[in-house]
Amino acid sequence: MNDTAASHRFSPAGPLRGSIAVPGDKSISHRSLILGAMAVGETRVSGLLEGEDVLATAAAMRAMGADVHRDEDATWHVHGVGVGGLLQPEAAIDCGNSGTSARLLMGLVASHGIAVTFTGDASLSKRPMGRVIDPLSQMGARFTPSPDGTMPLMLEGAHPAVPIAYRLPVASAQVKSAVLLAGLNTPGVTSVIEPVPTRDHSERMLRGFGAELEIGEDNGARVIRLTGQVDLRPQTLTVPGDPSSAAFFMVAATLVEGSDLTIRNVGMNPTRAGLVDVLRQMGANIEDIDAREVGGEPVADLRVRHATLTGIEVDPAVAPSMIDEFPVLFVAAALAQGTTVTRGLEELRVKESDRLATMAAALETTGARVEEREDGLTIQGTGGEPLRGSANARVKTHLDHRIAMSMAVAGLVSRDGVEVDDTSPIATSFPNFMALLDEVTR
Ligand code: S3P
């Protein structure tokens, strides 16, 4: 990382107090723009996450014919082109850092008769795309990827595409969603078989938009069947707060003595809420207040008070429901009493960075005792004592927003602070993170 990158030292701080709301859910924000663009008429979205990843999806939908704009009240208006109506974009679609934009949009394009080049930043260009290339090729799309099946890649959609029944070889909501989005403009029934359930926002939202979608079960696997070429109806949507963003504040308020913080409007969809359960098993004091429904998703306010944590063996079965929260869980584990063992986390190696290697290295710079294994980390906690690393060490974030924010939390519970080499990726998912952190620790 060069010296012009936005390095920042996160210093020990006082208790986290007050009441905050985190920005809108990233997964739901992407999908509201994509599905809005597939409906004829005006979809209105409030609470949209205005982070770089979602703005990349907005720009892509505009480039393929939808009218997408924000009004002065921060409501987003999407005038869609209808199922099958995407236009040939004039230039490559730049997905920036966003794997969700890349994989979901490849699905959407795969069943349109257009050819699109997808590009992204250095992190996204290393991530595996074979997982969407395989099913979308079976549906008839043609891919010209970079070596190793990565981006930049060119995709020629199939028109008409061929419906498939696809069993997910990896637990991935992005792959599931890519196939379902391709199915929207495919004649007949496209099915996805999901042996391990992943976040179900696509299914909930597709139904909300009027898609013909059935969910069943076969030998313990979830089976999702979508009938293609059915018109979608525009919707008025409210995006709940992102549990993956709330996670940093949940862990920070748990770890910093004297904290008492309420995080309002947090999405509590069971396919996303694994971190809350795991922190509670470790002894965290997290209270749900006013559990309710917003935009077809369960939501609650969470009151989080400081608590002493104890290390546990994390059940690998919960991984999909907290897949993005492991970096910050590792920080919690580094401060817990005793040992925390995590397993079954191979997928973390193909996120915005290799999150097992990046977090093991980052925590080591803070003096934490971490053992990296192929499928997880084992962490010996300090029992609540501050982390004591070398004062001059700099954490490498490798263009990964969640590493930067997790290590910001580590800085709050360190003796000398934690220097993060580049905070700019935080803007991909949580543009006001630093401002909110200042606000609640002031
Ligand atoms: C996402 C799915 C997850 C998650 C990502 C968002 C989505 O990725 O890590 O941040 O919106 O579908 P995988 O499908 O690769 O697990």
CSV table of C-alpha atoms and ligand atoms in Angstrom, one decimal:
chain,number,residue,atom,x,y,z
A,1,MET,CA,0.0,0.0,0.0
A,2,ASN,CA,1.4,3.4,-0.9
A,3,ASP,CA,1.7,6.4,1.4
A,4,THR,CA,-1.2,8.2,-0.2
A,5,ALA,CA,-3.6,5.6,1.0
A,6,ALA,CA,-5.9,6.8,3.8
A,7,SER,CA,-4.0,5.2,6.8
A,8,HIS,CA,-5.5,5.9,10.2
A,9,ARG,CA,-4.6,5.1,13.8
A,10,PHE,CA,-7.6,3.8,15.9
A,11,SER,CA,-6.9,4.6,19.5
A,12,PRO,CA,-8.3,3.3,22.8
A,13,ALA,CA,-11.5,5.1,23.5
A,14,GLY,CA,-14.1,5.5,26.2
A,15,PRO,CA,-17.3,3.6,26.5
A,16,LEU,CA,-19.7,3.5,23.5
A,17,ARG,CA,-23.0,5.2,24.5
A,18,GLY,CA,-26.1,6.5,23.0
A,19,SER,CA,-28.3,5.3,20.1
A,20,ILE,CA,-27.3,5.0,16.5
A,21,ALA,CA,-28.8,3.6,13.2
A,22,VAL,CA,-26.5,1.9,10.8
A,23,PRO,CA,-26.9,2.3,7.0
A,24,GLY,CA,-29.1,0.1,4.9
A,25,ASP,CA,-28.5,-3.6,4.2
A,26,LYS,CA,-26.0,-4.0,1.4
A,27,SER,CA,-27.5,-7.3,0.0
A,28,ILE,CA,-31.0,-5.9,0.0
A,29,SER,CA,-29.9,-2.6,-1.5
A,30,HIS,CA,-28.3,-4.3,-4.5
A,31,ARG,CA,-31.3,-6.5,-5.0
A,32,SER,CA,-33.8,-3.6,-4.8
A,33,LEU,CA,-32.0,-1.8,-7.7
A,34,ILE,CA,-31.7,-4.9,-9.8
A,35,LEU,CA,-35.3,-6.1,-9.3
A,36,GLY,CA,-36.6,-2.5,-9.7
A,37,ALA,CA,-34.8,-2.4,-13.0
A,38,MET,CA,-36.6,-5.6,-14.0
A,39,ALA,CA,-40.1,-4.2,-13.3
A,40,VAL,CA,-41.9,-1.8,-15.6
A,41,GLY,CA,-42.9,1.3,-13.7
A,42,GLU,CA,-41.5,3.1,-10.7
A,43,THR,CA,-39.9,1.3,-7.8
A,44,ARG,CA,-39.2,3.6,-4.8
A,45,VAL,CA,-36.5,2.6,-2.3
A,46,SER,CA,-35.9,4.3,1.0
A,47,GLY,CA,-33.0,3.5,3.3
A,48,LEU,CA,-30.8,2.4,0.4
A,49,LEU,CA,-27.1,1.9,1.3
A,50,GLU,CA,-25.3,4.7,-0.5
A,51,GLY,CA,-22.0,2.9,-0.4
A,52,GLU,CA,-19.6,2.4,-3.4
A,53,ASP,CA,-20.7,-1.2,-4.0
A,54,VAL,CA,-24.4,-0.4,-4.3
A,55,LEU,CA,-23.6,2.7,-6.4
A,56,ALA,CA,-21.7,0.4,-8.8
A,57,THR,CA,-24.9,-1.6,-9.2
A,58,ALA,CA,-26.9,1.6,-9.7
A,59,ALA,CA,-24.5,2.7,-12.5
A,60,ALA,CA,-24.7,-0.7,-14.1
A,61,MET,CA,-28.5,-0.7,-14.2
A,62,ARG,CA,-28.4,2.8,-15.8
A,63,ALA,CA,-25.9,1.6,-18.3
A,64,MET,CA,-28.3,-1.2,-19.3
A,65,GLY,CA,-31.3,1.1,-19.7
A,66,ALA,CA,-33.0,1.7,-16.4
A,67,ASP,CA,-33.6,5.2,-15.1
A,68,VAL,CA,-32.2,5.3,-11.5
A,69,HIS,CA,-32.0,8.5,-9.5
A,70,ARG,CA,-32.0,9.8,-5.9
A,71,ASP,CA,-34.3,12.6,-4.8
A,72,GLU,CA,-33.4,15.2,-2.2
A,73,ASP,CA,-35.2,13.1,0.5
A,74,ALA,CA,-32.7,10.3,-0.2
A,75,THR,CA,-35.5,8.2,-1.8
A,76,TRP,CA,-34.2,6.3,-4.8
A,77,HIS,CA,-36.5,6.0,-7.9
A,78,VAL,CA,-36.0,3.2,-10.3
A,79,HIS,CA,-37.9,3.1,-13.6
A,80,GLY,CA,-37.3,-0.4,-14.9
A,81,VAL,CA,-37.0,-1.8,-18.4
A,82,GLY,CA,-39.0,-5.0,-17.6
A,83,VAL,CA,-37.9,-8.7,-17.7
A,84,GLY,CA,-36.0,-9.2,-20.8
A,85,GLY,CA,-35.6,-5.5,-21.5
A,86,LEU,CA,-31.9,-4.9,-20.7
A,87,LEU,CA,-30.1,-2.8,-23.3
A,88,GLN,CA,-26.6,-3.3,-24.6
A,89,PRO,CA,-24.3,-1.1,-22.5
A,90,GLU,CA,-21.9,1.2,-24.4
A,91,ALA,CA,-18.9,0.5,-22.2
A,92,ALA,CA,-17.6,-2.1,-19.7
A,93,ILE,CA,-19.5,-2.4,-16.4
A,94,ASP,CA,-17.1,-1.5,-13.6
A,95,CYS,CA,-18.1,-3.4,-10.4
A,96,GLY,CA,-15.3,-1.8,-8.4
A,97,ASN,CA,-14.8,-3.9,-5.2
A,98,SER,CA,-18.2,-5.5,-5.3
A,99,GLY,CA,-18.5,-9.3,-5.7
A,100,THR,CA,-22.3,-9.0,-5.3
A,101,SER,CA,-22.6,-6.6,-8.2
A,102,ALA,CA,-20.4,-8.7,-10.4
A,103,ARG,CA,-22.0,-12.1,-9.7
A,104,LEU,CA,-25.7,-11.0,-9.6
A,105,LEU,CA,-25.3,-8.8,-12.7
A,106,MET,CA,-23.7,-11.7,-14.6
A,107,GLY,CA,-26.8,-13.7,-13.7
A,108,LEU,CA,-29.1,-11.0,-15.0
A,109,VAL,CA,-27.2,-10.5,-18.2
A,110,ALA,CA,-26.8,-14.3,-18.9
A,111,SER,CA,-30.4,-14.6,-20.2
A,112,HIS,CA,-30.4,-11.3,-22.3
A,113,GLY,CA,-29.1,-11.1,-25.9
A,114,ILE,CA,-26.4,-8.6,-25.0
A,115,ALA,CA,-22.6,-8.8,-24.6
A,116,VAL,CA,-21.1,-7.2,-21.5
A,117,THR,CA,-17.5,-6.8,-20.3
A,118,PHE,CA,-17.2,-6.9,-16.5
A,119,THR,CA,-14.3,-5.2,-14.8
A,120,GLY,CA,-13.4,-4.6,-11.1
A,121,ASP,CA,-10.6,-3.5,-8.8
A,122,ALA,CA,-7.5,-5.5,-7.9
A,123,SER,CA,-9.3,-7.4,-5.1
A,124,LEU,CA,-12.4,-8.3,-7.3
A,125,SER,CA,-10.1,-9.3,-10.2
A,126,LYS,CA,-8.6,-12.1,-8.0
A,127,ARG,CA,-11.9,-13.6,-6.9
A,128,PRO,CA,-13.3,-16.8,-8.3
A,129,MET,CA,-16.0,-16.4,-11.0
A,130,GLY,CA,-16.0,-20.1,-12.0
A,131,ARG,CA,-18.8,-20.5,-9.5
A,132,VAL,CA,-21.2,-18.4,-11.6
A,133,ILE,CA,-19.6,-19.2,-15.0
A,134,ASP,CA,-20.4,-22.9,-14.5
A,135,PRO,CA,-24.2,-22.7,-14.0
A,136,LEU,CA,-24.7,-19.7,-16.4
A,137,SER,CA,-22.8,-21.5,-19.1
A,138,GLN,CA,-25.2,-24.5,-18.6
A,139,MET,CA,-28.0,-22.0,-19.3
A,140,GLY,CA,-26.3,-21.1,-22.6
A,141,ALA,CA,-24.3,-18.0,-21.8
A,142,ARG,CA,-20.8,-17.7,-23.2
A,143,PHE,CA,-17.9,-16.4,-21.1
A,144,THR,CA,-14.4,-15.2,-22.0
A,145,PRO,CA,-12.8,-14.8,-18.7
A,146,SER,CA,-9.2,-13.9,-17.7
A,147,PRO,CA,-6.9,-16.8,-16.8
A,148,ASP,CA,-8.1,-18.8,-13.8
A,149,GLY,CA,-11.7,-17.8,-14.6
A,150,THR,CA,-11.4,-14.3,-13.1
A,151,MET,CA,-12.3,-10.8,-14.2
A,152,PRO,CA,-12.1,-8.8,-16.4
A,153,LEU,CA,-14.4,-11.1,-18.4
A,154,MET,CA,-16.7,-10.9,-21.3
A,155,LEU,CA,-20.2,-12.4,-21.2
A,156,GLU,CA,-22.5,-13.0,-24.1
A,157,GLY,CA,-25.9,-13.7,-22.9
A,158,ALA,CA,-28.1,-16.5,-24.3
A,159,HIS,CA,-31.5,-15.6,-25.8
A,160,PRO,CA,-33.4,-17.7,-25.2
A,161,ALA,CA,-31.6,-19.2,-22.2
A,162,VAL,CA,-32.1,-22.8,-21.1
A,163,PRO,CA,-33.7,-23.5,-17.7
A,164,ILE,CA,-31.6,-25.7,-15.4
A,165,ALA,CA,-31.8,-27.4,-12.0
A,166,TYR,CA,-28.6,-26.4,-10.3
A,167,ARG,CA,-27.3,-27.9,-7.0
A,168,LEU,CA,-25.0,-25.3,-5.3
A,169,PRO,CA,-21.6,-26.8,-4.8
A,170,VAL,CA,-20.7,-24.0,-2.4
A,171,ALA,CA,-22.9,-22.3,0.1
A,172,SER,CA,-23.2,-19.0,-1.7
A,173,ALA,CA,-26.2,-16.6,-1.9
A,174,GLN,CA,-24.5,-14.8,-4.7
A,175,VAL,CA,-24.4,-18.0,-6.9
A,176,LYS,CA,-28.0,-18.8,-5.9
A,177,SER,CA,-29.1,-15.3,-6.8
A,178,ALA,CA,-27.2,-15.3,-10.1
A,179,VAL,CA,-29.0,-18.4,-11.3
A,180,LEU,CA,-32.4,-17.1,-10.1
A,181,LEU,CA,-31.8,-13.8,-11.8
A,182,ALA,CA,-30.9,-15.6,-15.0
A,183,GLY,CA,-34.1,-17.6,-14.6
A,184,LEU,CA,-36.2,-14.5,-14.7
A,185,ASN,CA,-35.9,-14.2,-18.5
A,186,THR,CA,-35.6,-17.9,-19.2
A,187,PRO,CA,-38.6,-19.8,-20.4
A,188,GLY,CA,-39.8,-22.6,-18.1
A,189,VAL,CA,-38.7,-23.4,-14.5
A,190,THR,CA,-35.2,-22.7,-13.2
A,191,SER,CA,-34.4,-24.4,-9.9
A,192,VAL,CA,-31.7,-24.0,-7.4
A,193,ILE,CA,-31.0,-26.8,-4.8
A,194,GLU,CA,-29.4,-25.5,-1.7
A,195,PRO,CA,-28.0,-28.1,0.6
A,196,VAL,CA,-26.9,-25.4,3.2
A,197,PRO,CA,-29.3,-22.5,3.5
A,198,THR,CA,-27.8,-19.0,2.7
A,199,ARG,CA,-29.3,-15.5,3.0
A,200,ASP,CA,-32.7,-15.6,1.5
A,201,HIS,CA,-33.2,-11.9,0.5
A,202,SER,CA,-33.5,-12.8,-3.2
A,203,GLU,CA,-36.3,-15.2,-2.6
A,204,ARG,CA,-38.2,-12.8,-0.3
A,205,MET,CA,-37.8,-9.9,-2.7
A,206,LEU,CA,-38.5,-11.8,-5.9
A,207,ARG,CA,-41.8,-12.9,-4.3
A,208,GLY,CA,-42.5,-9.3,-3.2
A,209,PHE,CA,-42.0,-8.2,-6.8
A,210,GLY,CA,-44.6,-10.8,-8.0
A,211,ALA,CA,-42.2,-13.4,-9.4
A,212,GLU,CA,-43.6,-17.0,-9.5
A,213,LEU,CA,-41.3,-18.7,-6.9
A,214,GLU,CA,-41.9,-21.8,-4.9
A,215,ILE,CA,-39.7,-23.0,-2.1
A,216,GLY,CA,-39.7,-26.7,-1.2
A,217,GLU,CA,-37.5,-29.4,0.4
A,218,ASP,CA,-35.9,-32.5,-1.0
A,219,ASN,CA,-33.8,-34.8,1.3
A,220,GLY,CA,-33.0,-32.0,3.7
A,221,ALA,CA,-32.0,-29.5,0.9
A,222,ARG,CA,-34.0,-26.3,0.1
A,223,VAL,CA,-35.3,-26.3,-3.4
A,224,ILE,CA,-36.2,-23.0,-5.0
A,225,ARG,CA,-38.2,-23.1,-8.3
A,226,LEU,CA,-38.7,-20.0,-10.4
A,227,THR,CA,-40.9,-19.7,-13.4
A,228,GLY,CA,-39.4,-17.5,-16.0
A,229,GLN,CA,-40.7,-14.7,-18.2
A,230,VAL,CA,-43.3,-13.5,-15.7
A,231,ASP,CA,-43.7,-9.7,-15.4
A,232,LEU,CA,-42.5,-8.1,-12.2
A,233,ARG,CA,-44.5,-5.4,-10.5
A,234,PRO,CA,-42.7,-2.2,-9.2
A,235,GLN,CA,-42.6,-1.9,-5.4
A,236,THR,CA,-42.2,0.6,-2.6
A,237,LEU,CA,-39.4,-0.7,-0.4
A,238,THR,CA,-37.7,0.2,2.9
A,239,VAL,CA,-34.3,-1.3,3.4
A,240,PRO,CA,-33.6,-2.3,7.0
A,241,GLY,CA,-30.2,-1.6,8.7
A,242,ASP,CA,-27.4,-3.9,7.8
A,243,PRO,CA,-26.6,-6.5,10.5
A,244,SER,CA,-23.1,-6.9,9.0
A,245,SER,CA,-22.5,-3.2,9.7
A,246,ALA,CA,-24.1,-3.3,13.1
A,247,ALA,CA,-21.7,-6.1,13.9
A,248,PHE,CA,-18.7,-3.8,14.4
A,249,PHE,CA,-20.7,-1.7,17.0
A,250,MET,CA,-22.1,-4.8,18.7
A,251,VAL,CA,-18.6,-6.2,19.3
A,252,ALA,CA,-17.1,-2.8,20.2
A,253,ALA,CA,-19.8,-2.1,22.8
A,254,THR,CA,-19.4,-5.6,24.2
A,255,LEU,CA,-15.6,-5.2,24.6
A,256,VAL,CA,-15.3,-1.7,25.9
A,257,GLU,CA,-16.0,-1.4,29.6
A,258,GLY,CA,-18.9,0.8,30.6
A,259,SER,CA,-20.6,0.7,27.2
A,260,ASP,CA,-24.3,0.8,26.8
A,261,LEU,CA,-25.3,1.3,23.1
A,262,THR,CA,-28.5,0.9,21.2
A,263,ILE,CA,-28.3,0.1,17.5
A,264,ARG,CA,-31.7,0.8,15.9
A,265,ASN,CA,-33.4,-0.9,13.0
A,266,VAL,CA,-31.0,-3.9,12.6
A,267,GLY,CA,-32.0,-6.6,10.2
A,268,MET,CA,-32.5,-9.9,12.1
A,269,ASN,CA,-33.3,-12.3,9.3
A,270,PRO,CA,-32.3,-15.7,10.7
A,271,THR,CA,-30.1,-16.3,7.6
A,272,ARG,CA,-28.0,-13.3,8.7
A,273,ALA,CA,-28.2,-13.2,12.5
A,274,GLY,CA,-25.6,-15.8,13.5
A,275,LEU,CA,-23.2,-13.4,15.1
A,276,VAL,CA,-25.8,-12.3,17.7
A,277,ASP,CA,-26.3,-16.0,18.8
A,278,VAL,CA,-22.5,-16.7,18.9
A,279,LEU,CA,-21.8,-13.5,20.9
A,280,ARG,CA,-24.5,-14.5,23.3
A,281,GLN,CA,-23.1,-18.0,23.7
A,282,MET,CA,-19.8,-16.3,24.6
A,283,GLY,CA,-21.6,-14.2,27.3
A,284,ALA,CA,-22.5,-11.0,25.5
A,285,ASN,CA,-25.3,-8.9,26.8
A,286,ILE,CA,-27.5,-8.1,23.7
A,287,GLU,CA,-31.1,-7.4,24.2
A,288,ASP,CA,-33.6,-7.3,21.3
A,289,ILE,CA,-36.1,-4.4,21.7
A,290,ASP,CA,-39.2,-4.0,19.6
A,291,ALA,CA,-38.8,-6.9,17.3
A,292,ARG,CA,-40.9,-6.0,14.2
A,293,GLU,CA,-41.0,-6.4,10.4
A,294,VAL,CA,-39.7,-3.8,7.9
A,295,GLY,CA,-40.0,-4.4,4.2
A,296,GLY,CA,-40.7,-8.1,4.6
A,297,GLU,CA,-37.6,-8.6,6.8
A,298,PRO,CA,-37.5,-9.1,10.6
A,299,VAL,CA,-35.9,-6.1,12.4
A,300,ALA,CA,-35.1,-5.1,16.0
A,301,ASP,CA,-33.3,-2.5,18.0
A,302,LEU,CA,-30.4,-4.0,19.8
A,303,ARG,CA,-29.2,-2.8,23.2
A,304,VAL,CA,-25.6,-3.9,23.8
A,305,ARG,CA,-23.9,-3.5,27.2
A,306,HIS,CA,-20.3,-4.4,28.0
A,307,ALA,CA,-19.8,-8.0,29.1
A,308,THR,CA,-16.9,-10.3,29.7
A,309,LEU,CA,-16.6,-12.9,26.9
A,310,THR,CA,-15.5,-16.6,27.2
A,311,GLY,CA,-14.0,-18.4,24.2
A,312,ILE,CA,-16.1,-21.2,22.6
A,313,GLU,CA,-15.9,-23.7,19.7
A,314,VAL,CA,-18.1,-22.0,17.1
A,315,ASP,CA,-20.4,-24.5,15.4
A,316,PRO,CA,-19.4,-24.6,11.7
A,317,ALA,CA,-23.1,-24.9,10.8
A,318,VAL,CA,-23.7,-21.2,11.7
A,319,ALA,CA,-21.0,-20.0,9.3
A,320,PRO,CA,-23.4,-19.1,6.4
A,321,SER,CA,-25.6,-17.0,8.7
A,322,MET,CA,-22.6,-14.8,9.8
A,323,ILE,CA,-20.2,-15.3,6.9
A,324,ASP,CA,-19.2,-11.6,6.7
A,325,GLU,CA,-18.9,-11.3,10.5
A,326,PHE,CA,-16.0,-13.6,11.2
A,327,PRO,CA,-13.3,-10.8,11.0
A,328,VAL,CA,-15.0,-8.9,13.9
A,329,LEU,CA,-15.8,-12.2,15.8
A,330,PHE,CA,-12.0,-12.9,15.7
A,331,VAL,CA,-11.4,-9.5,17.4
A,332,ALA,CA,-14.0,-10.5,20.1
A,333,ALA,CA,-12.3,-13.9,20.5
A,334,ALA,CA,-8.9,-12.1,20.9
A,335,LEU,CA,-10.3,-10.3,24.0
A,336,ALA,CA,-12.3,-13.3,25.5
A,337,GLN,CA,-11.2,-15.5,28.4
A,338,GLY,CA,-9.8,-18.8,27.0
A,339,THR,CA,-9.7,-20.2,23.5
A,340,THR,CA,-12.1,-19.8,20.6
A,341,VAL,CA,-11.9,-22.3,17.8
A,342,THR,CA,-13.6,-21.7,14.4
A,343,ARG,CA,-13.8,-24.3,11.6
A,344,GLY,CA,-15.4,-24.8,8.2
A,345,LEU,CA,-14.5,-21.3,7.0
A,346,GLU,CA,-12.7,-22.1,3.7
A,347,GLU,CA,-15.1,-19.5,2.0
A,348,LEU,CA,-13.4,-16.7,3.9
A,349,ARG,CA,-10.3,-17.2,1.8
A,350,VAL,CA,-12.1,-15.9,-1.3
A,351,LYS,CA,-13.8,-12.8,0.1
A,352,GLU,CA,-12.5,-9.2,-0.6
A,353,SER,CA,-9.3,-10.6,0.8
A,354,ASP,CA,-8.2,-14.0,2.2
A,355,ARG,CA,-9.9,-13.1,5.6
A,356,LEU,CA,-8.3,-16.0,7.5
A,357,ALA,CA,-4.7,-15.0,6.5
A,358,THR,CA,-5.4,-11.3,6.6
A,359,MET,CA,-7.0,-11.4,10.1
A,360,ALA,CA,-4.4,-13.8,11.5
A,361,ALA,CA,-1.7,-11.4,10.4
A,362,ALA,CA,-3.6,-8.3,11.5
A,363,LEU,CA,-4.3,-9.7,15.0
A,364,GLU,CA,-0.7,-10.9,15.3
A,365,THR,CA,0.5,-7.2,14.9
A,366,THR,CA,-1.7,-6.4,17.9
A,367,GLY,CA,0.0,-9.1,20.0
A,368,ALA,CA,-2.9,-11.5,19.9
A,369,ARG,CA,-2.2,-15.3,19.9
A,370,VAL,CA,-3.6,-16.8,16.8
A,371,GLU,CA,-3.1,-20.1,15.0
A,372,GLU,CA,-4.2,-20.2,11.3
A,373,ARG,CA,-5.5,-23.5,10.0
A,374,GLU,CA,-6.7,-24.2,6.5
A,375,ASP,CA,-10.4,-23.9,7.5
A,376,GLY,CA,-10.4,-21.5,10.4
A,377,LEU,CA,-8.5,-19.7,13.2
A,378,THR,CA,-7.8,-20.7,16.8
A,379,ILE,CA,-7.4,-17.7,19.1
A,380,GLN,CA,-6.2,-17.5,22.7
A,381,GLY,CA,-7.9,-14.5,24.3
A,382,THR,CA,-6.4,-12.0,26.7
A,383,GLY,CA,-9.3,-12.4,29.1
A,384,GLY,CA,-10.2,-8.7,28.7
A,385,GLU,CA,-6.7,-7.3,29.0
A,386,PRO,CA,-5.9,-4.7,26.2
A,387,LEU,CA,-4.1,-6.0,23.1
A,388,ARG,CA,-0.4,-5.1,23.3
A,389,GLY,CA,1.3,-5.2,19.9
A,390,SER,CA,4.3,-3.3,18.7
A,391,ALA,CA,3.3,0.3,18.7
A,392,ASN,CA,4.6,1.0,15.2
A,393,ALA,CA,3.0,-2.0,13.4
A,394,ARG,CA,0.6,-1.3,10.6
A,395,VAL,CA,-2.2,-3.6,9.7
A,396,LYS,CA,-2.6,-4.5,6.0
A,397,THR,CA,-6.2,-4.5,4.9
A,398,HIS,CA,-5.7,-5.7,1.3
A,399,LEU,CA,-8.6,-3.6,-0.1
A,400,ASP,CA,-11.0,-5.3,2.4
A,401,HIS,CA,-13.5,-3.0,4.2
A,402,ARG,CA,-14.4,-5.5,6.9
A,403,ILE,CA,-10.7,-6.0,7.8
A,404,ALA,CA,-10.4,-2.2,8.2
A,405,MET,CA,-13.5,-1.9,10.4
A,406,SER,CA,-12.6,-5.0,12.5
A,407,MET,CA,-9.2,-3.7,13.2
A,408,ALA,CA,-10.7,-0.3,14.1
A,409,VAL,CA,-12.6,-2.1,16.8
A,410,ALA,CA,-9.4,-3.8,17.9
A,411,GLY,CA,-7.8,-0.4,18.2
A,412,LEU,CA,-10.4,0.6,20.8
A,413,VAL,CA,-9.3,-2.3,23.1
A,414,SER,CA,-5.6,-2.0,22.5
A,415,ARG,CA,-2.9,-0.4,24.7
A,416,ASP,CA,-1.3,1.8,22.0
A,417,GLY,CA,-3.9,1.9,19.2
A,418,VAL,CA,-3.9,0.1,15.9
A,419,GLU,CA,-2.6,1.6,12.7
A,420,VAL,CA,-4.7,0.6,9.7
A,421,ASP,CA,-2.9,1.1,6.3
A,422,ASP,CA,-5.9,2.0,4.2
A,423,THR,CA,-9.4,3.0,5.5
A,424,SER,CA,-10.7,4.0,2.0
A,425,PRO,CA,-12.4,0.6,1.3
A,426,ILE,CA,-14.8,1.3,4.3
A,427,ALA,CA,-16.7,3.5,1.8
A,428,THR,CA,-17.8,0.4,-0.1
A,429,SER,CA,-20.2,-0.7,2.6
A,430,PHE,CA,-20.3,1.8,5.5
A,431,PRO,CA,-19.4,5.4,4.4
A,432,ASN,CA,-20.2,7.0,7.8
A,433,PHE,CA,-18.4,4.3,9.9
A,434,MET,CA,-15.7,6.6,11.2
A,435,ALA,CA,-18.1,9.5,12.0
A,436,LEU,CA,-20.5,7.1,13.9
A,437,LEU,CA,-17.5,5.6,15.9
A,438,ASP,CA,-16.4,9.2,16.9
A,439,GLU,CA,-20.0,10.0,17.8
A,440,VAL,CA,-20.6,7.1,20.2
A,441,THR,CA,-17.1,7.2,21.9
A,442,ARG,CA,-17.1,11.0,22.4
B,1,S3P,C1,-23.8,-11.7,-0.4
B,1,S3P,C2,-23.5,-13.0,-0.2
B,1,S3P,C3,-22.3,-13.4,0.5
B,1,S3P,C4,-21.7,-12.3,1.3
B,1,S3P,C5,-21.6,-11.0,0.5
B,1,S3P,C6,-23.0,-10.6,0.1
B,1,S3P,C7,-25.1,-11.4,-1.2
B,1,S3P,O1,-21.3,-13.9,-0.4
B,1,S3P,O2,-20.4,-12.6,1.7
B,1,S3P,O3,-21.1,-10.0,1.2
B,1,S3P,O4,-25.5,-10.3,-1.1
B,1,S3P,O5,-25.6,-12.4,-1.8
B,1,S3P,P1,-21.3,-15.4,-0.9
B,1,S3P,O6,-22.5,-15.7,-1.7
B,1,S3P,O7,-20.1,-15.5,-1.8
B,1,S3P,O8,-21.1,-16.2,0.3
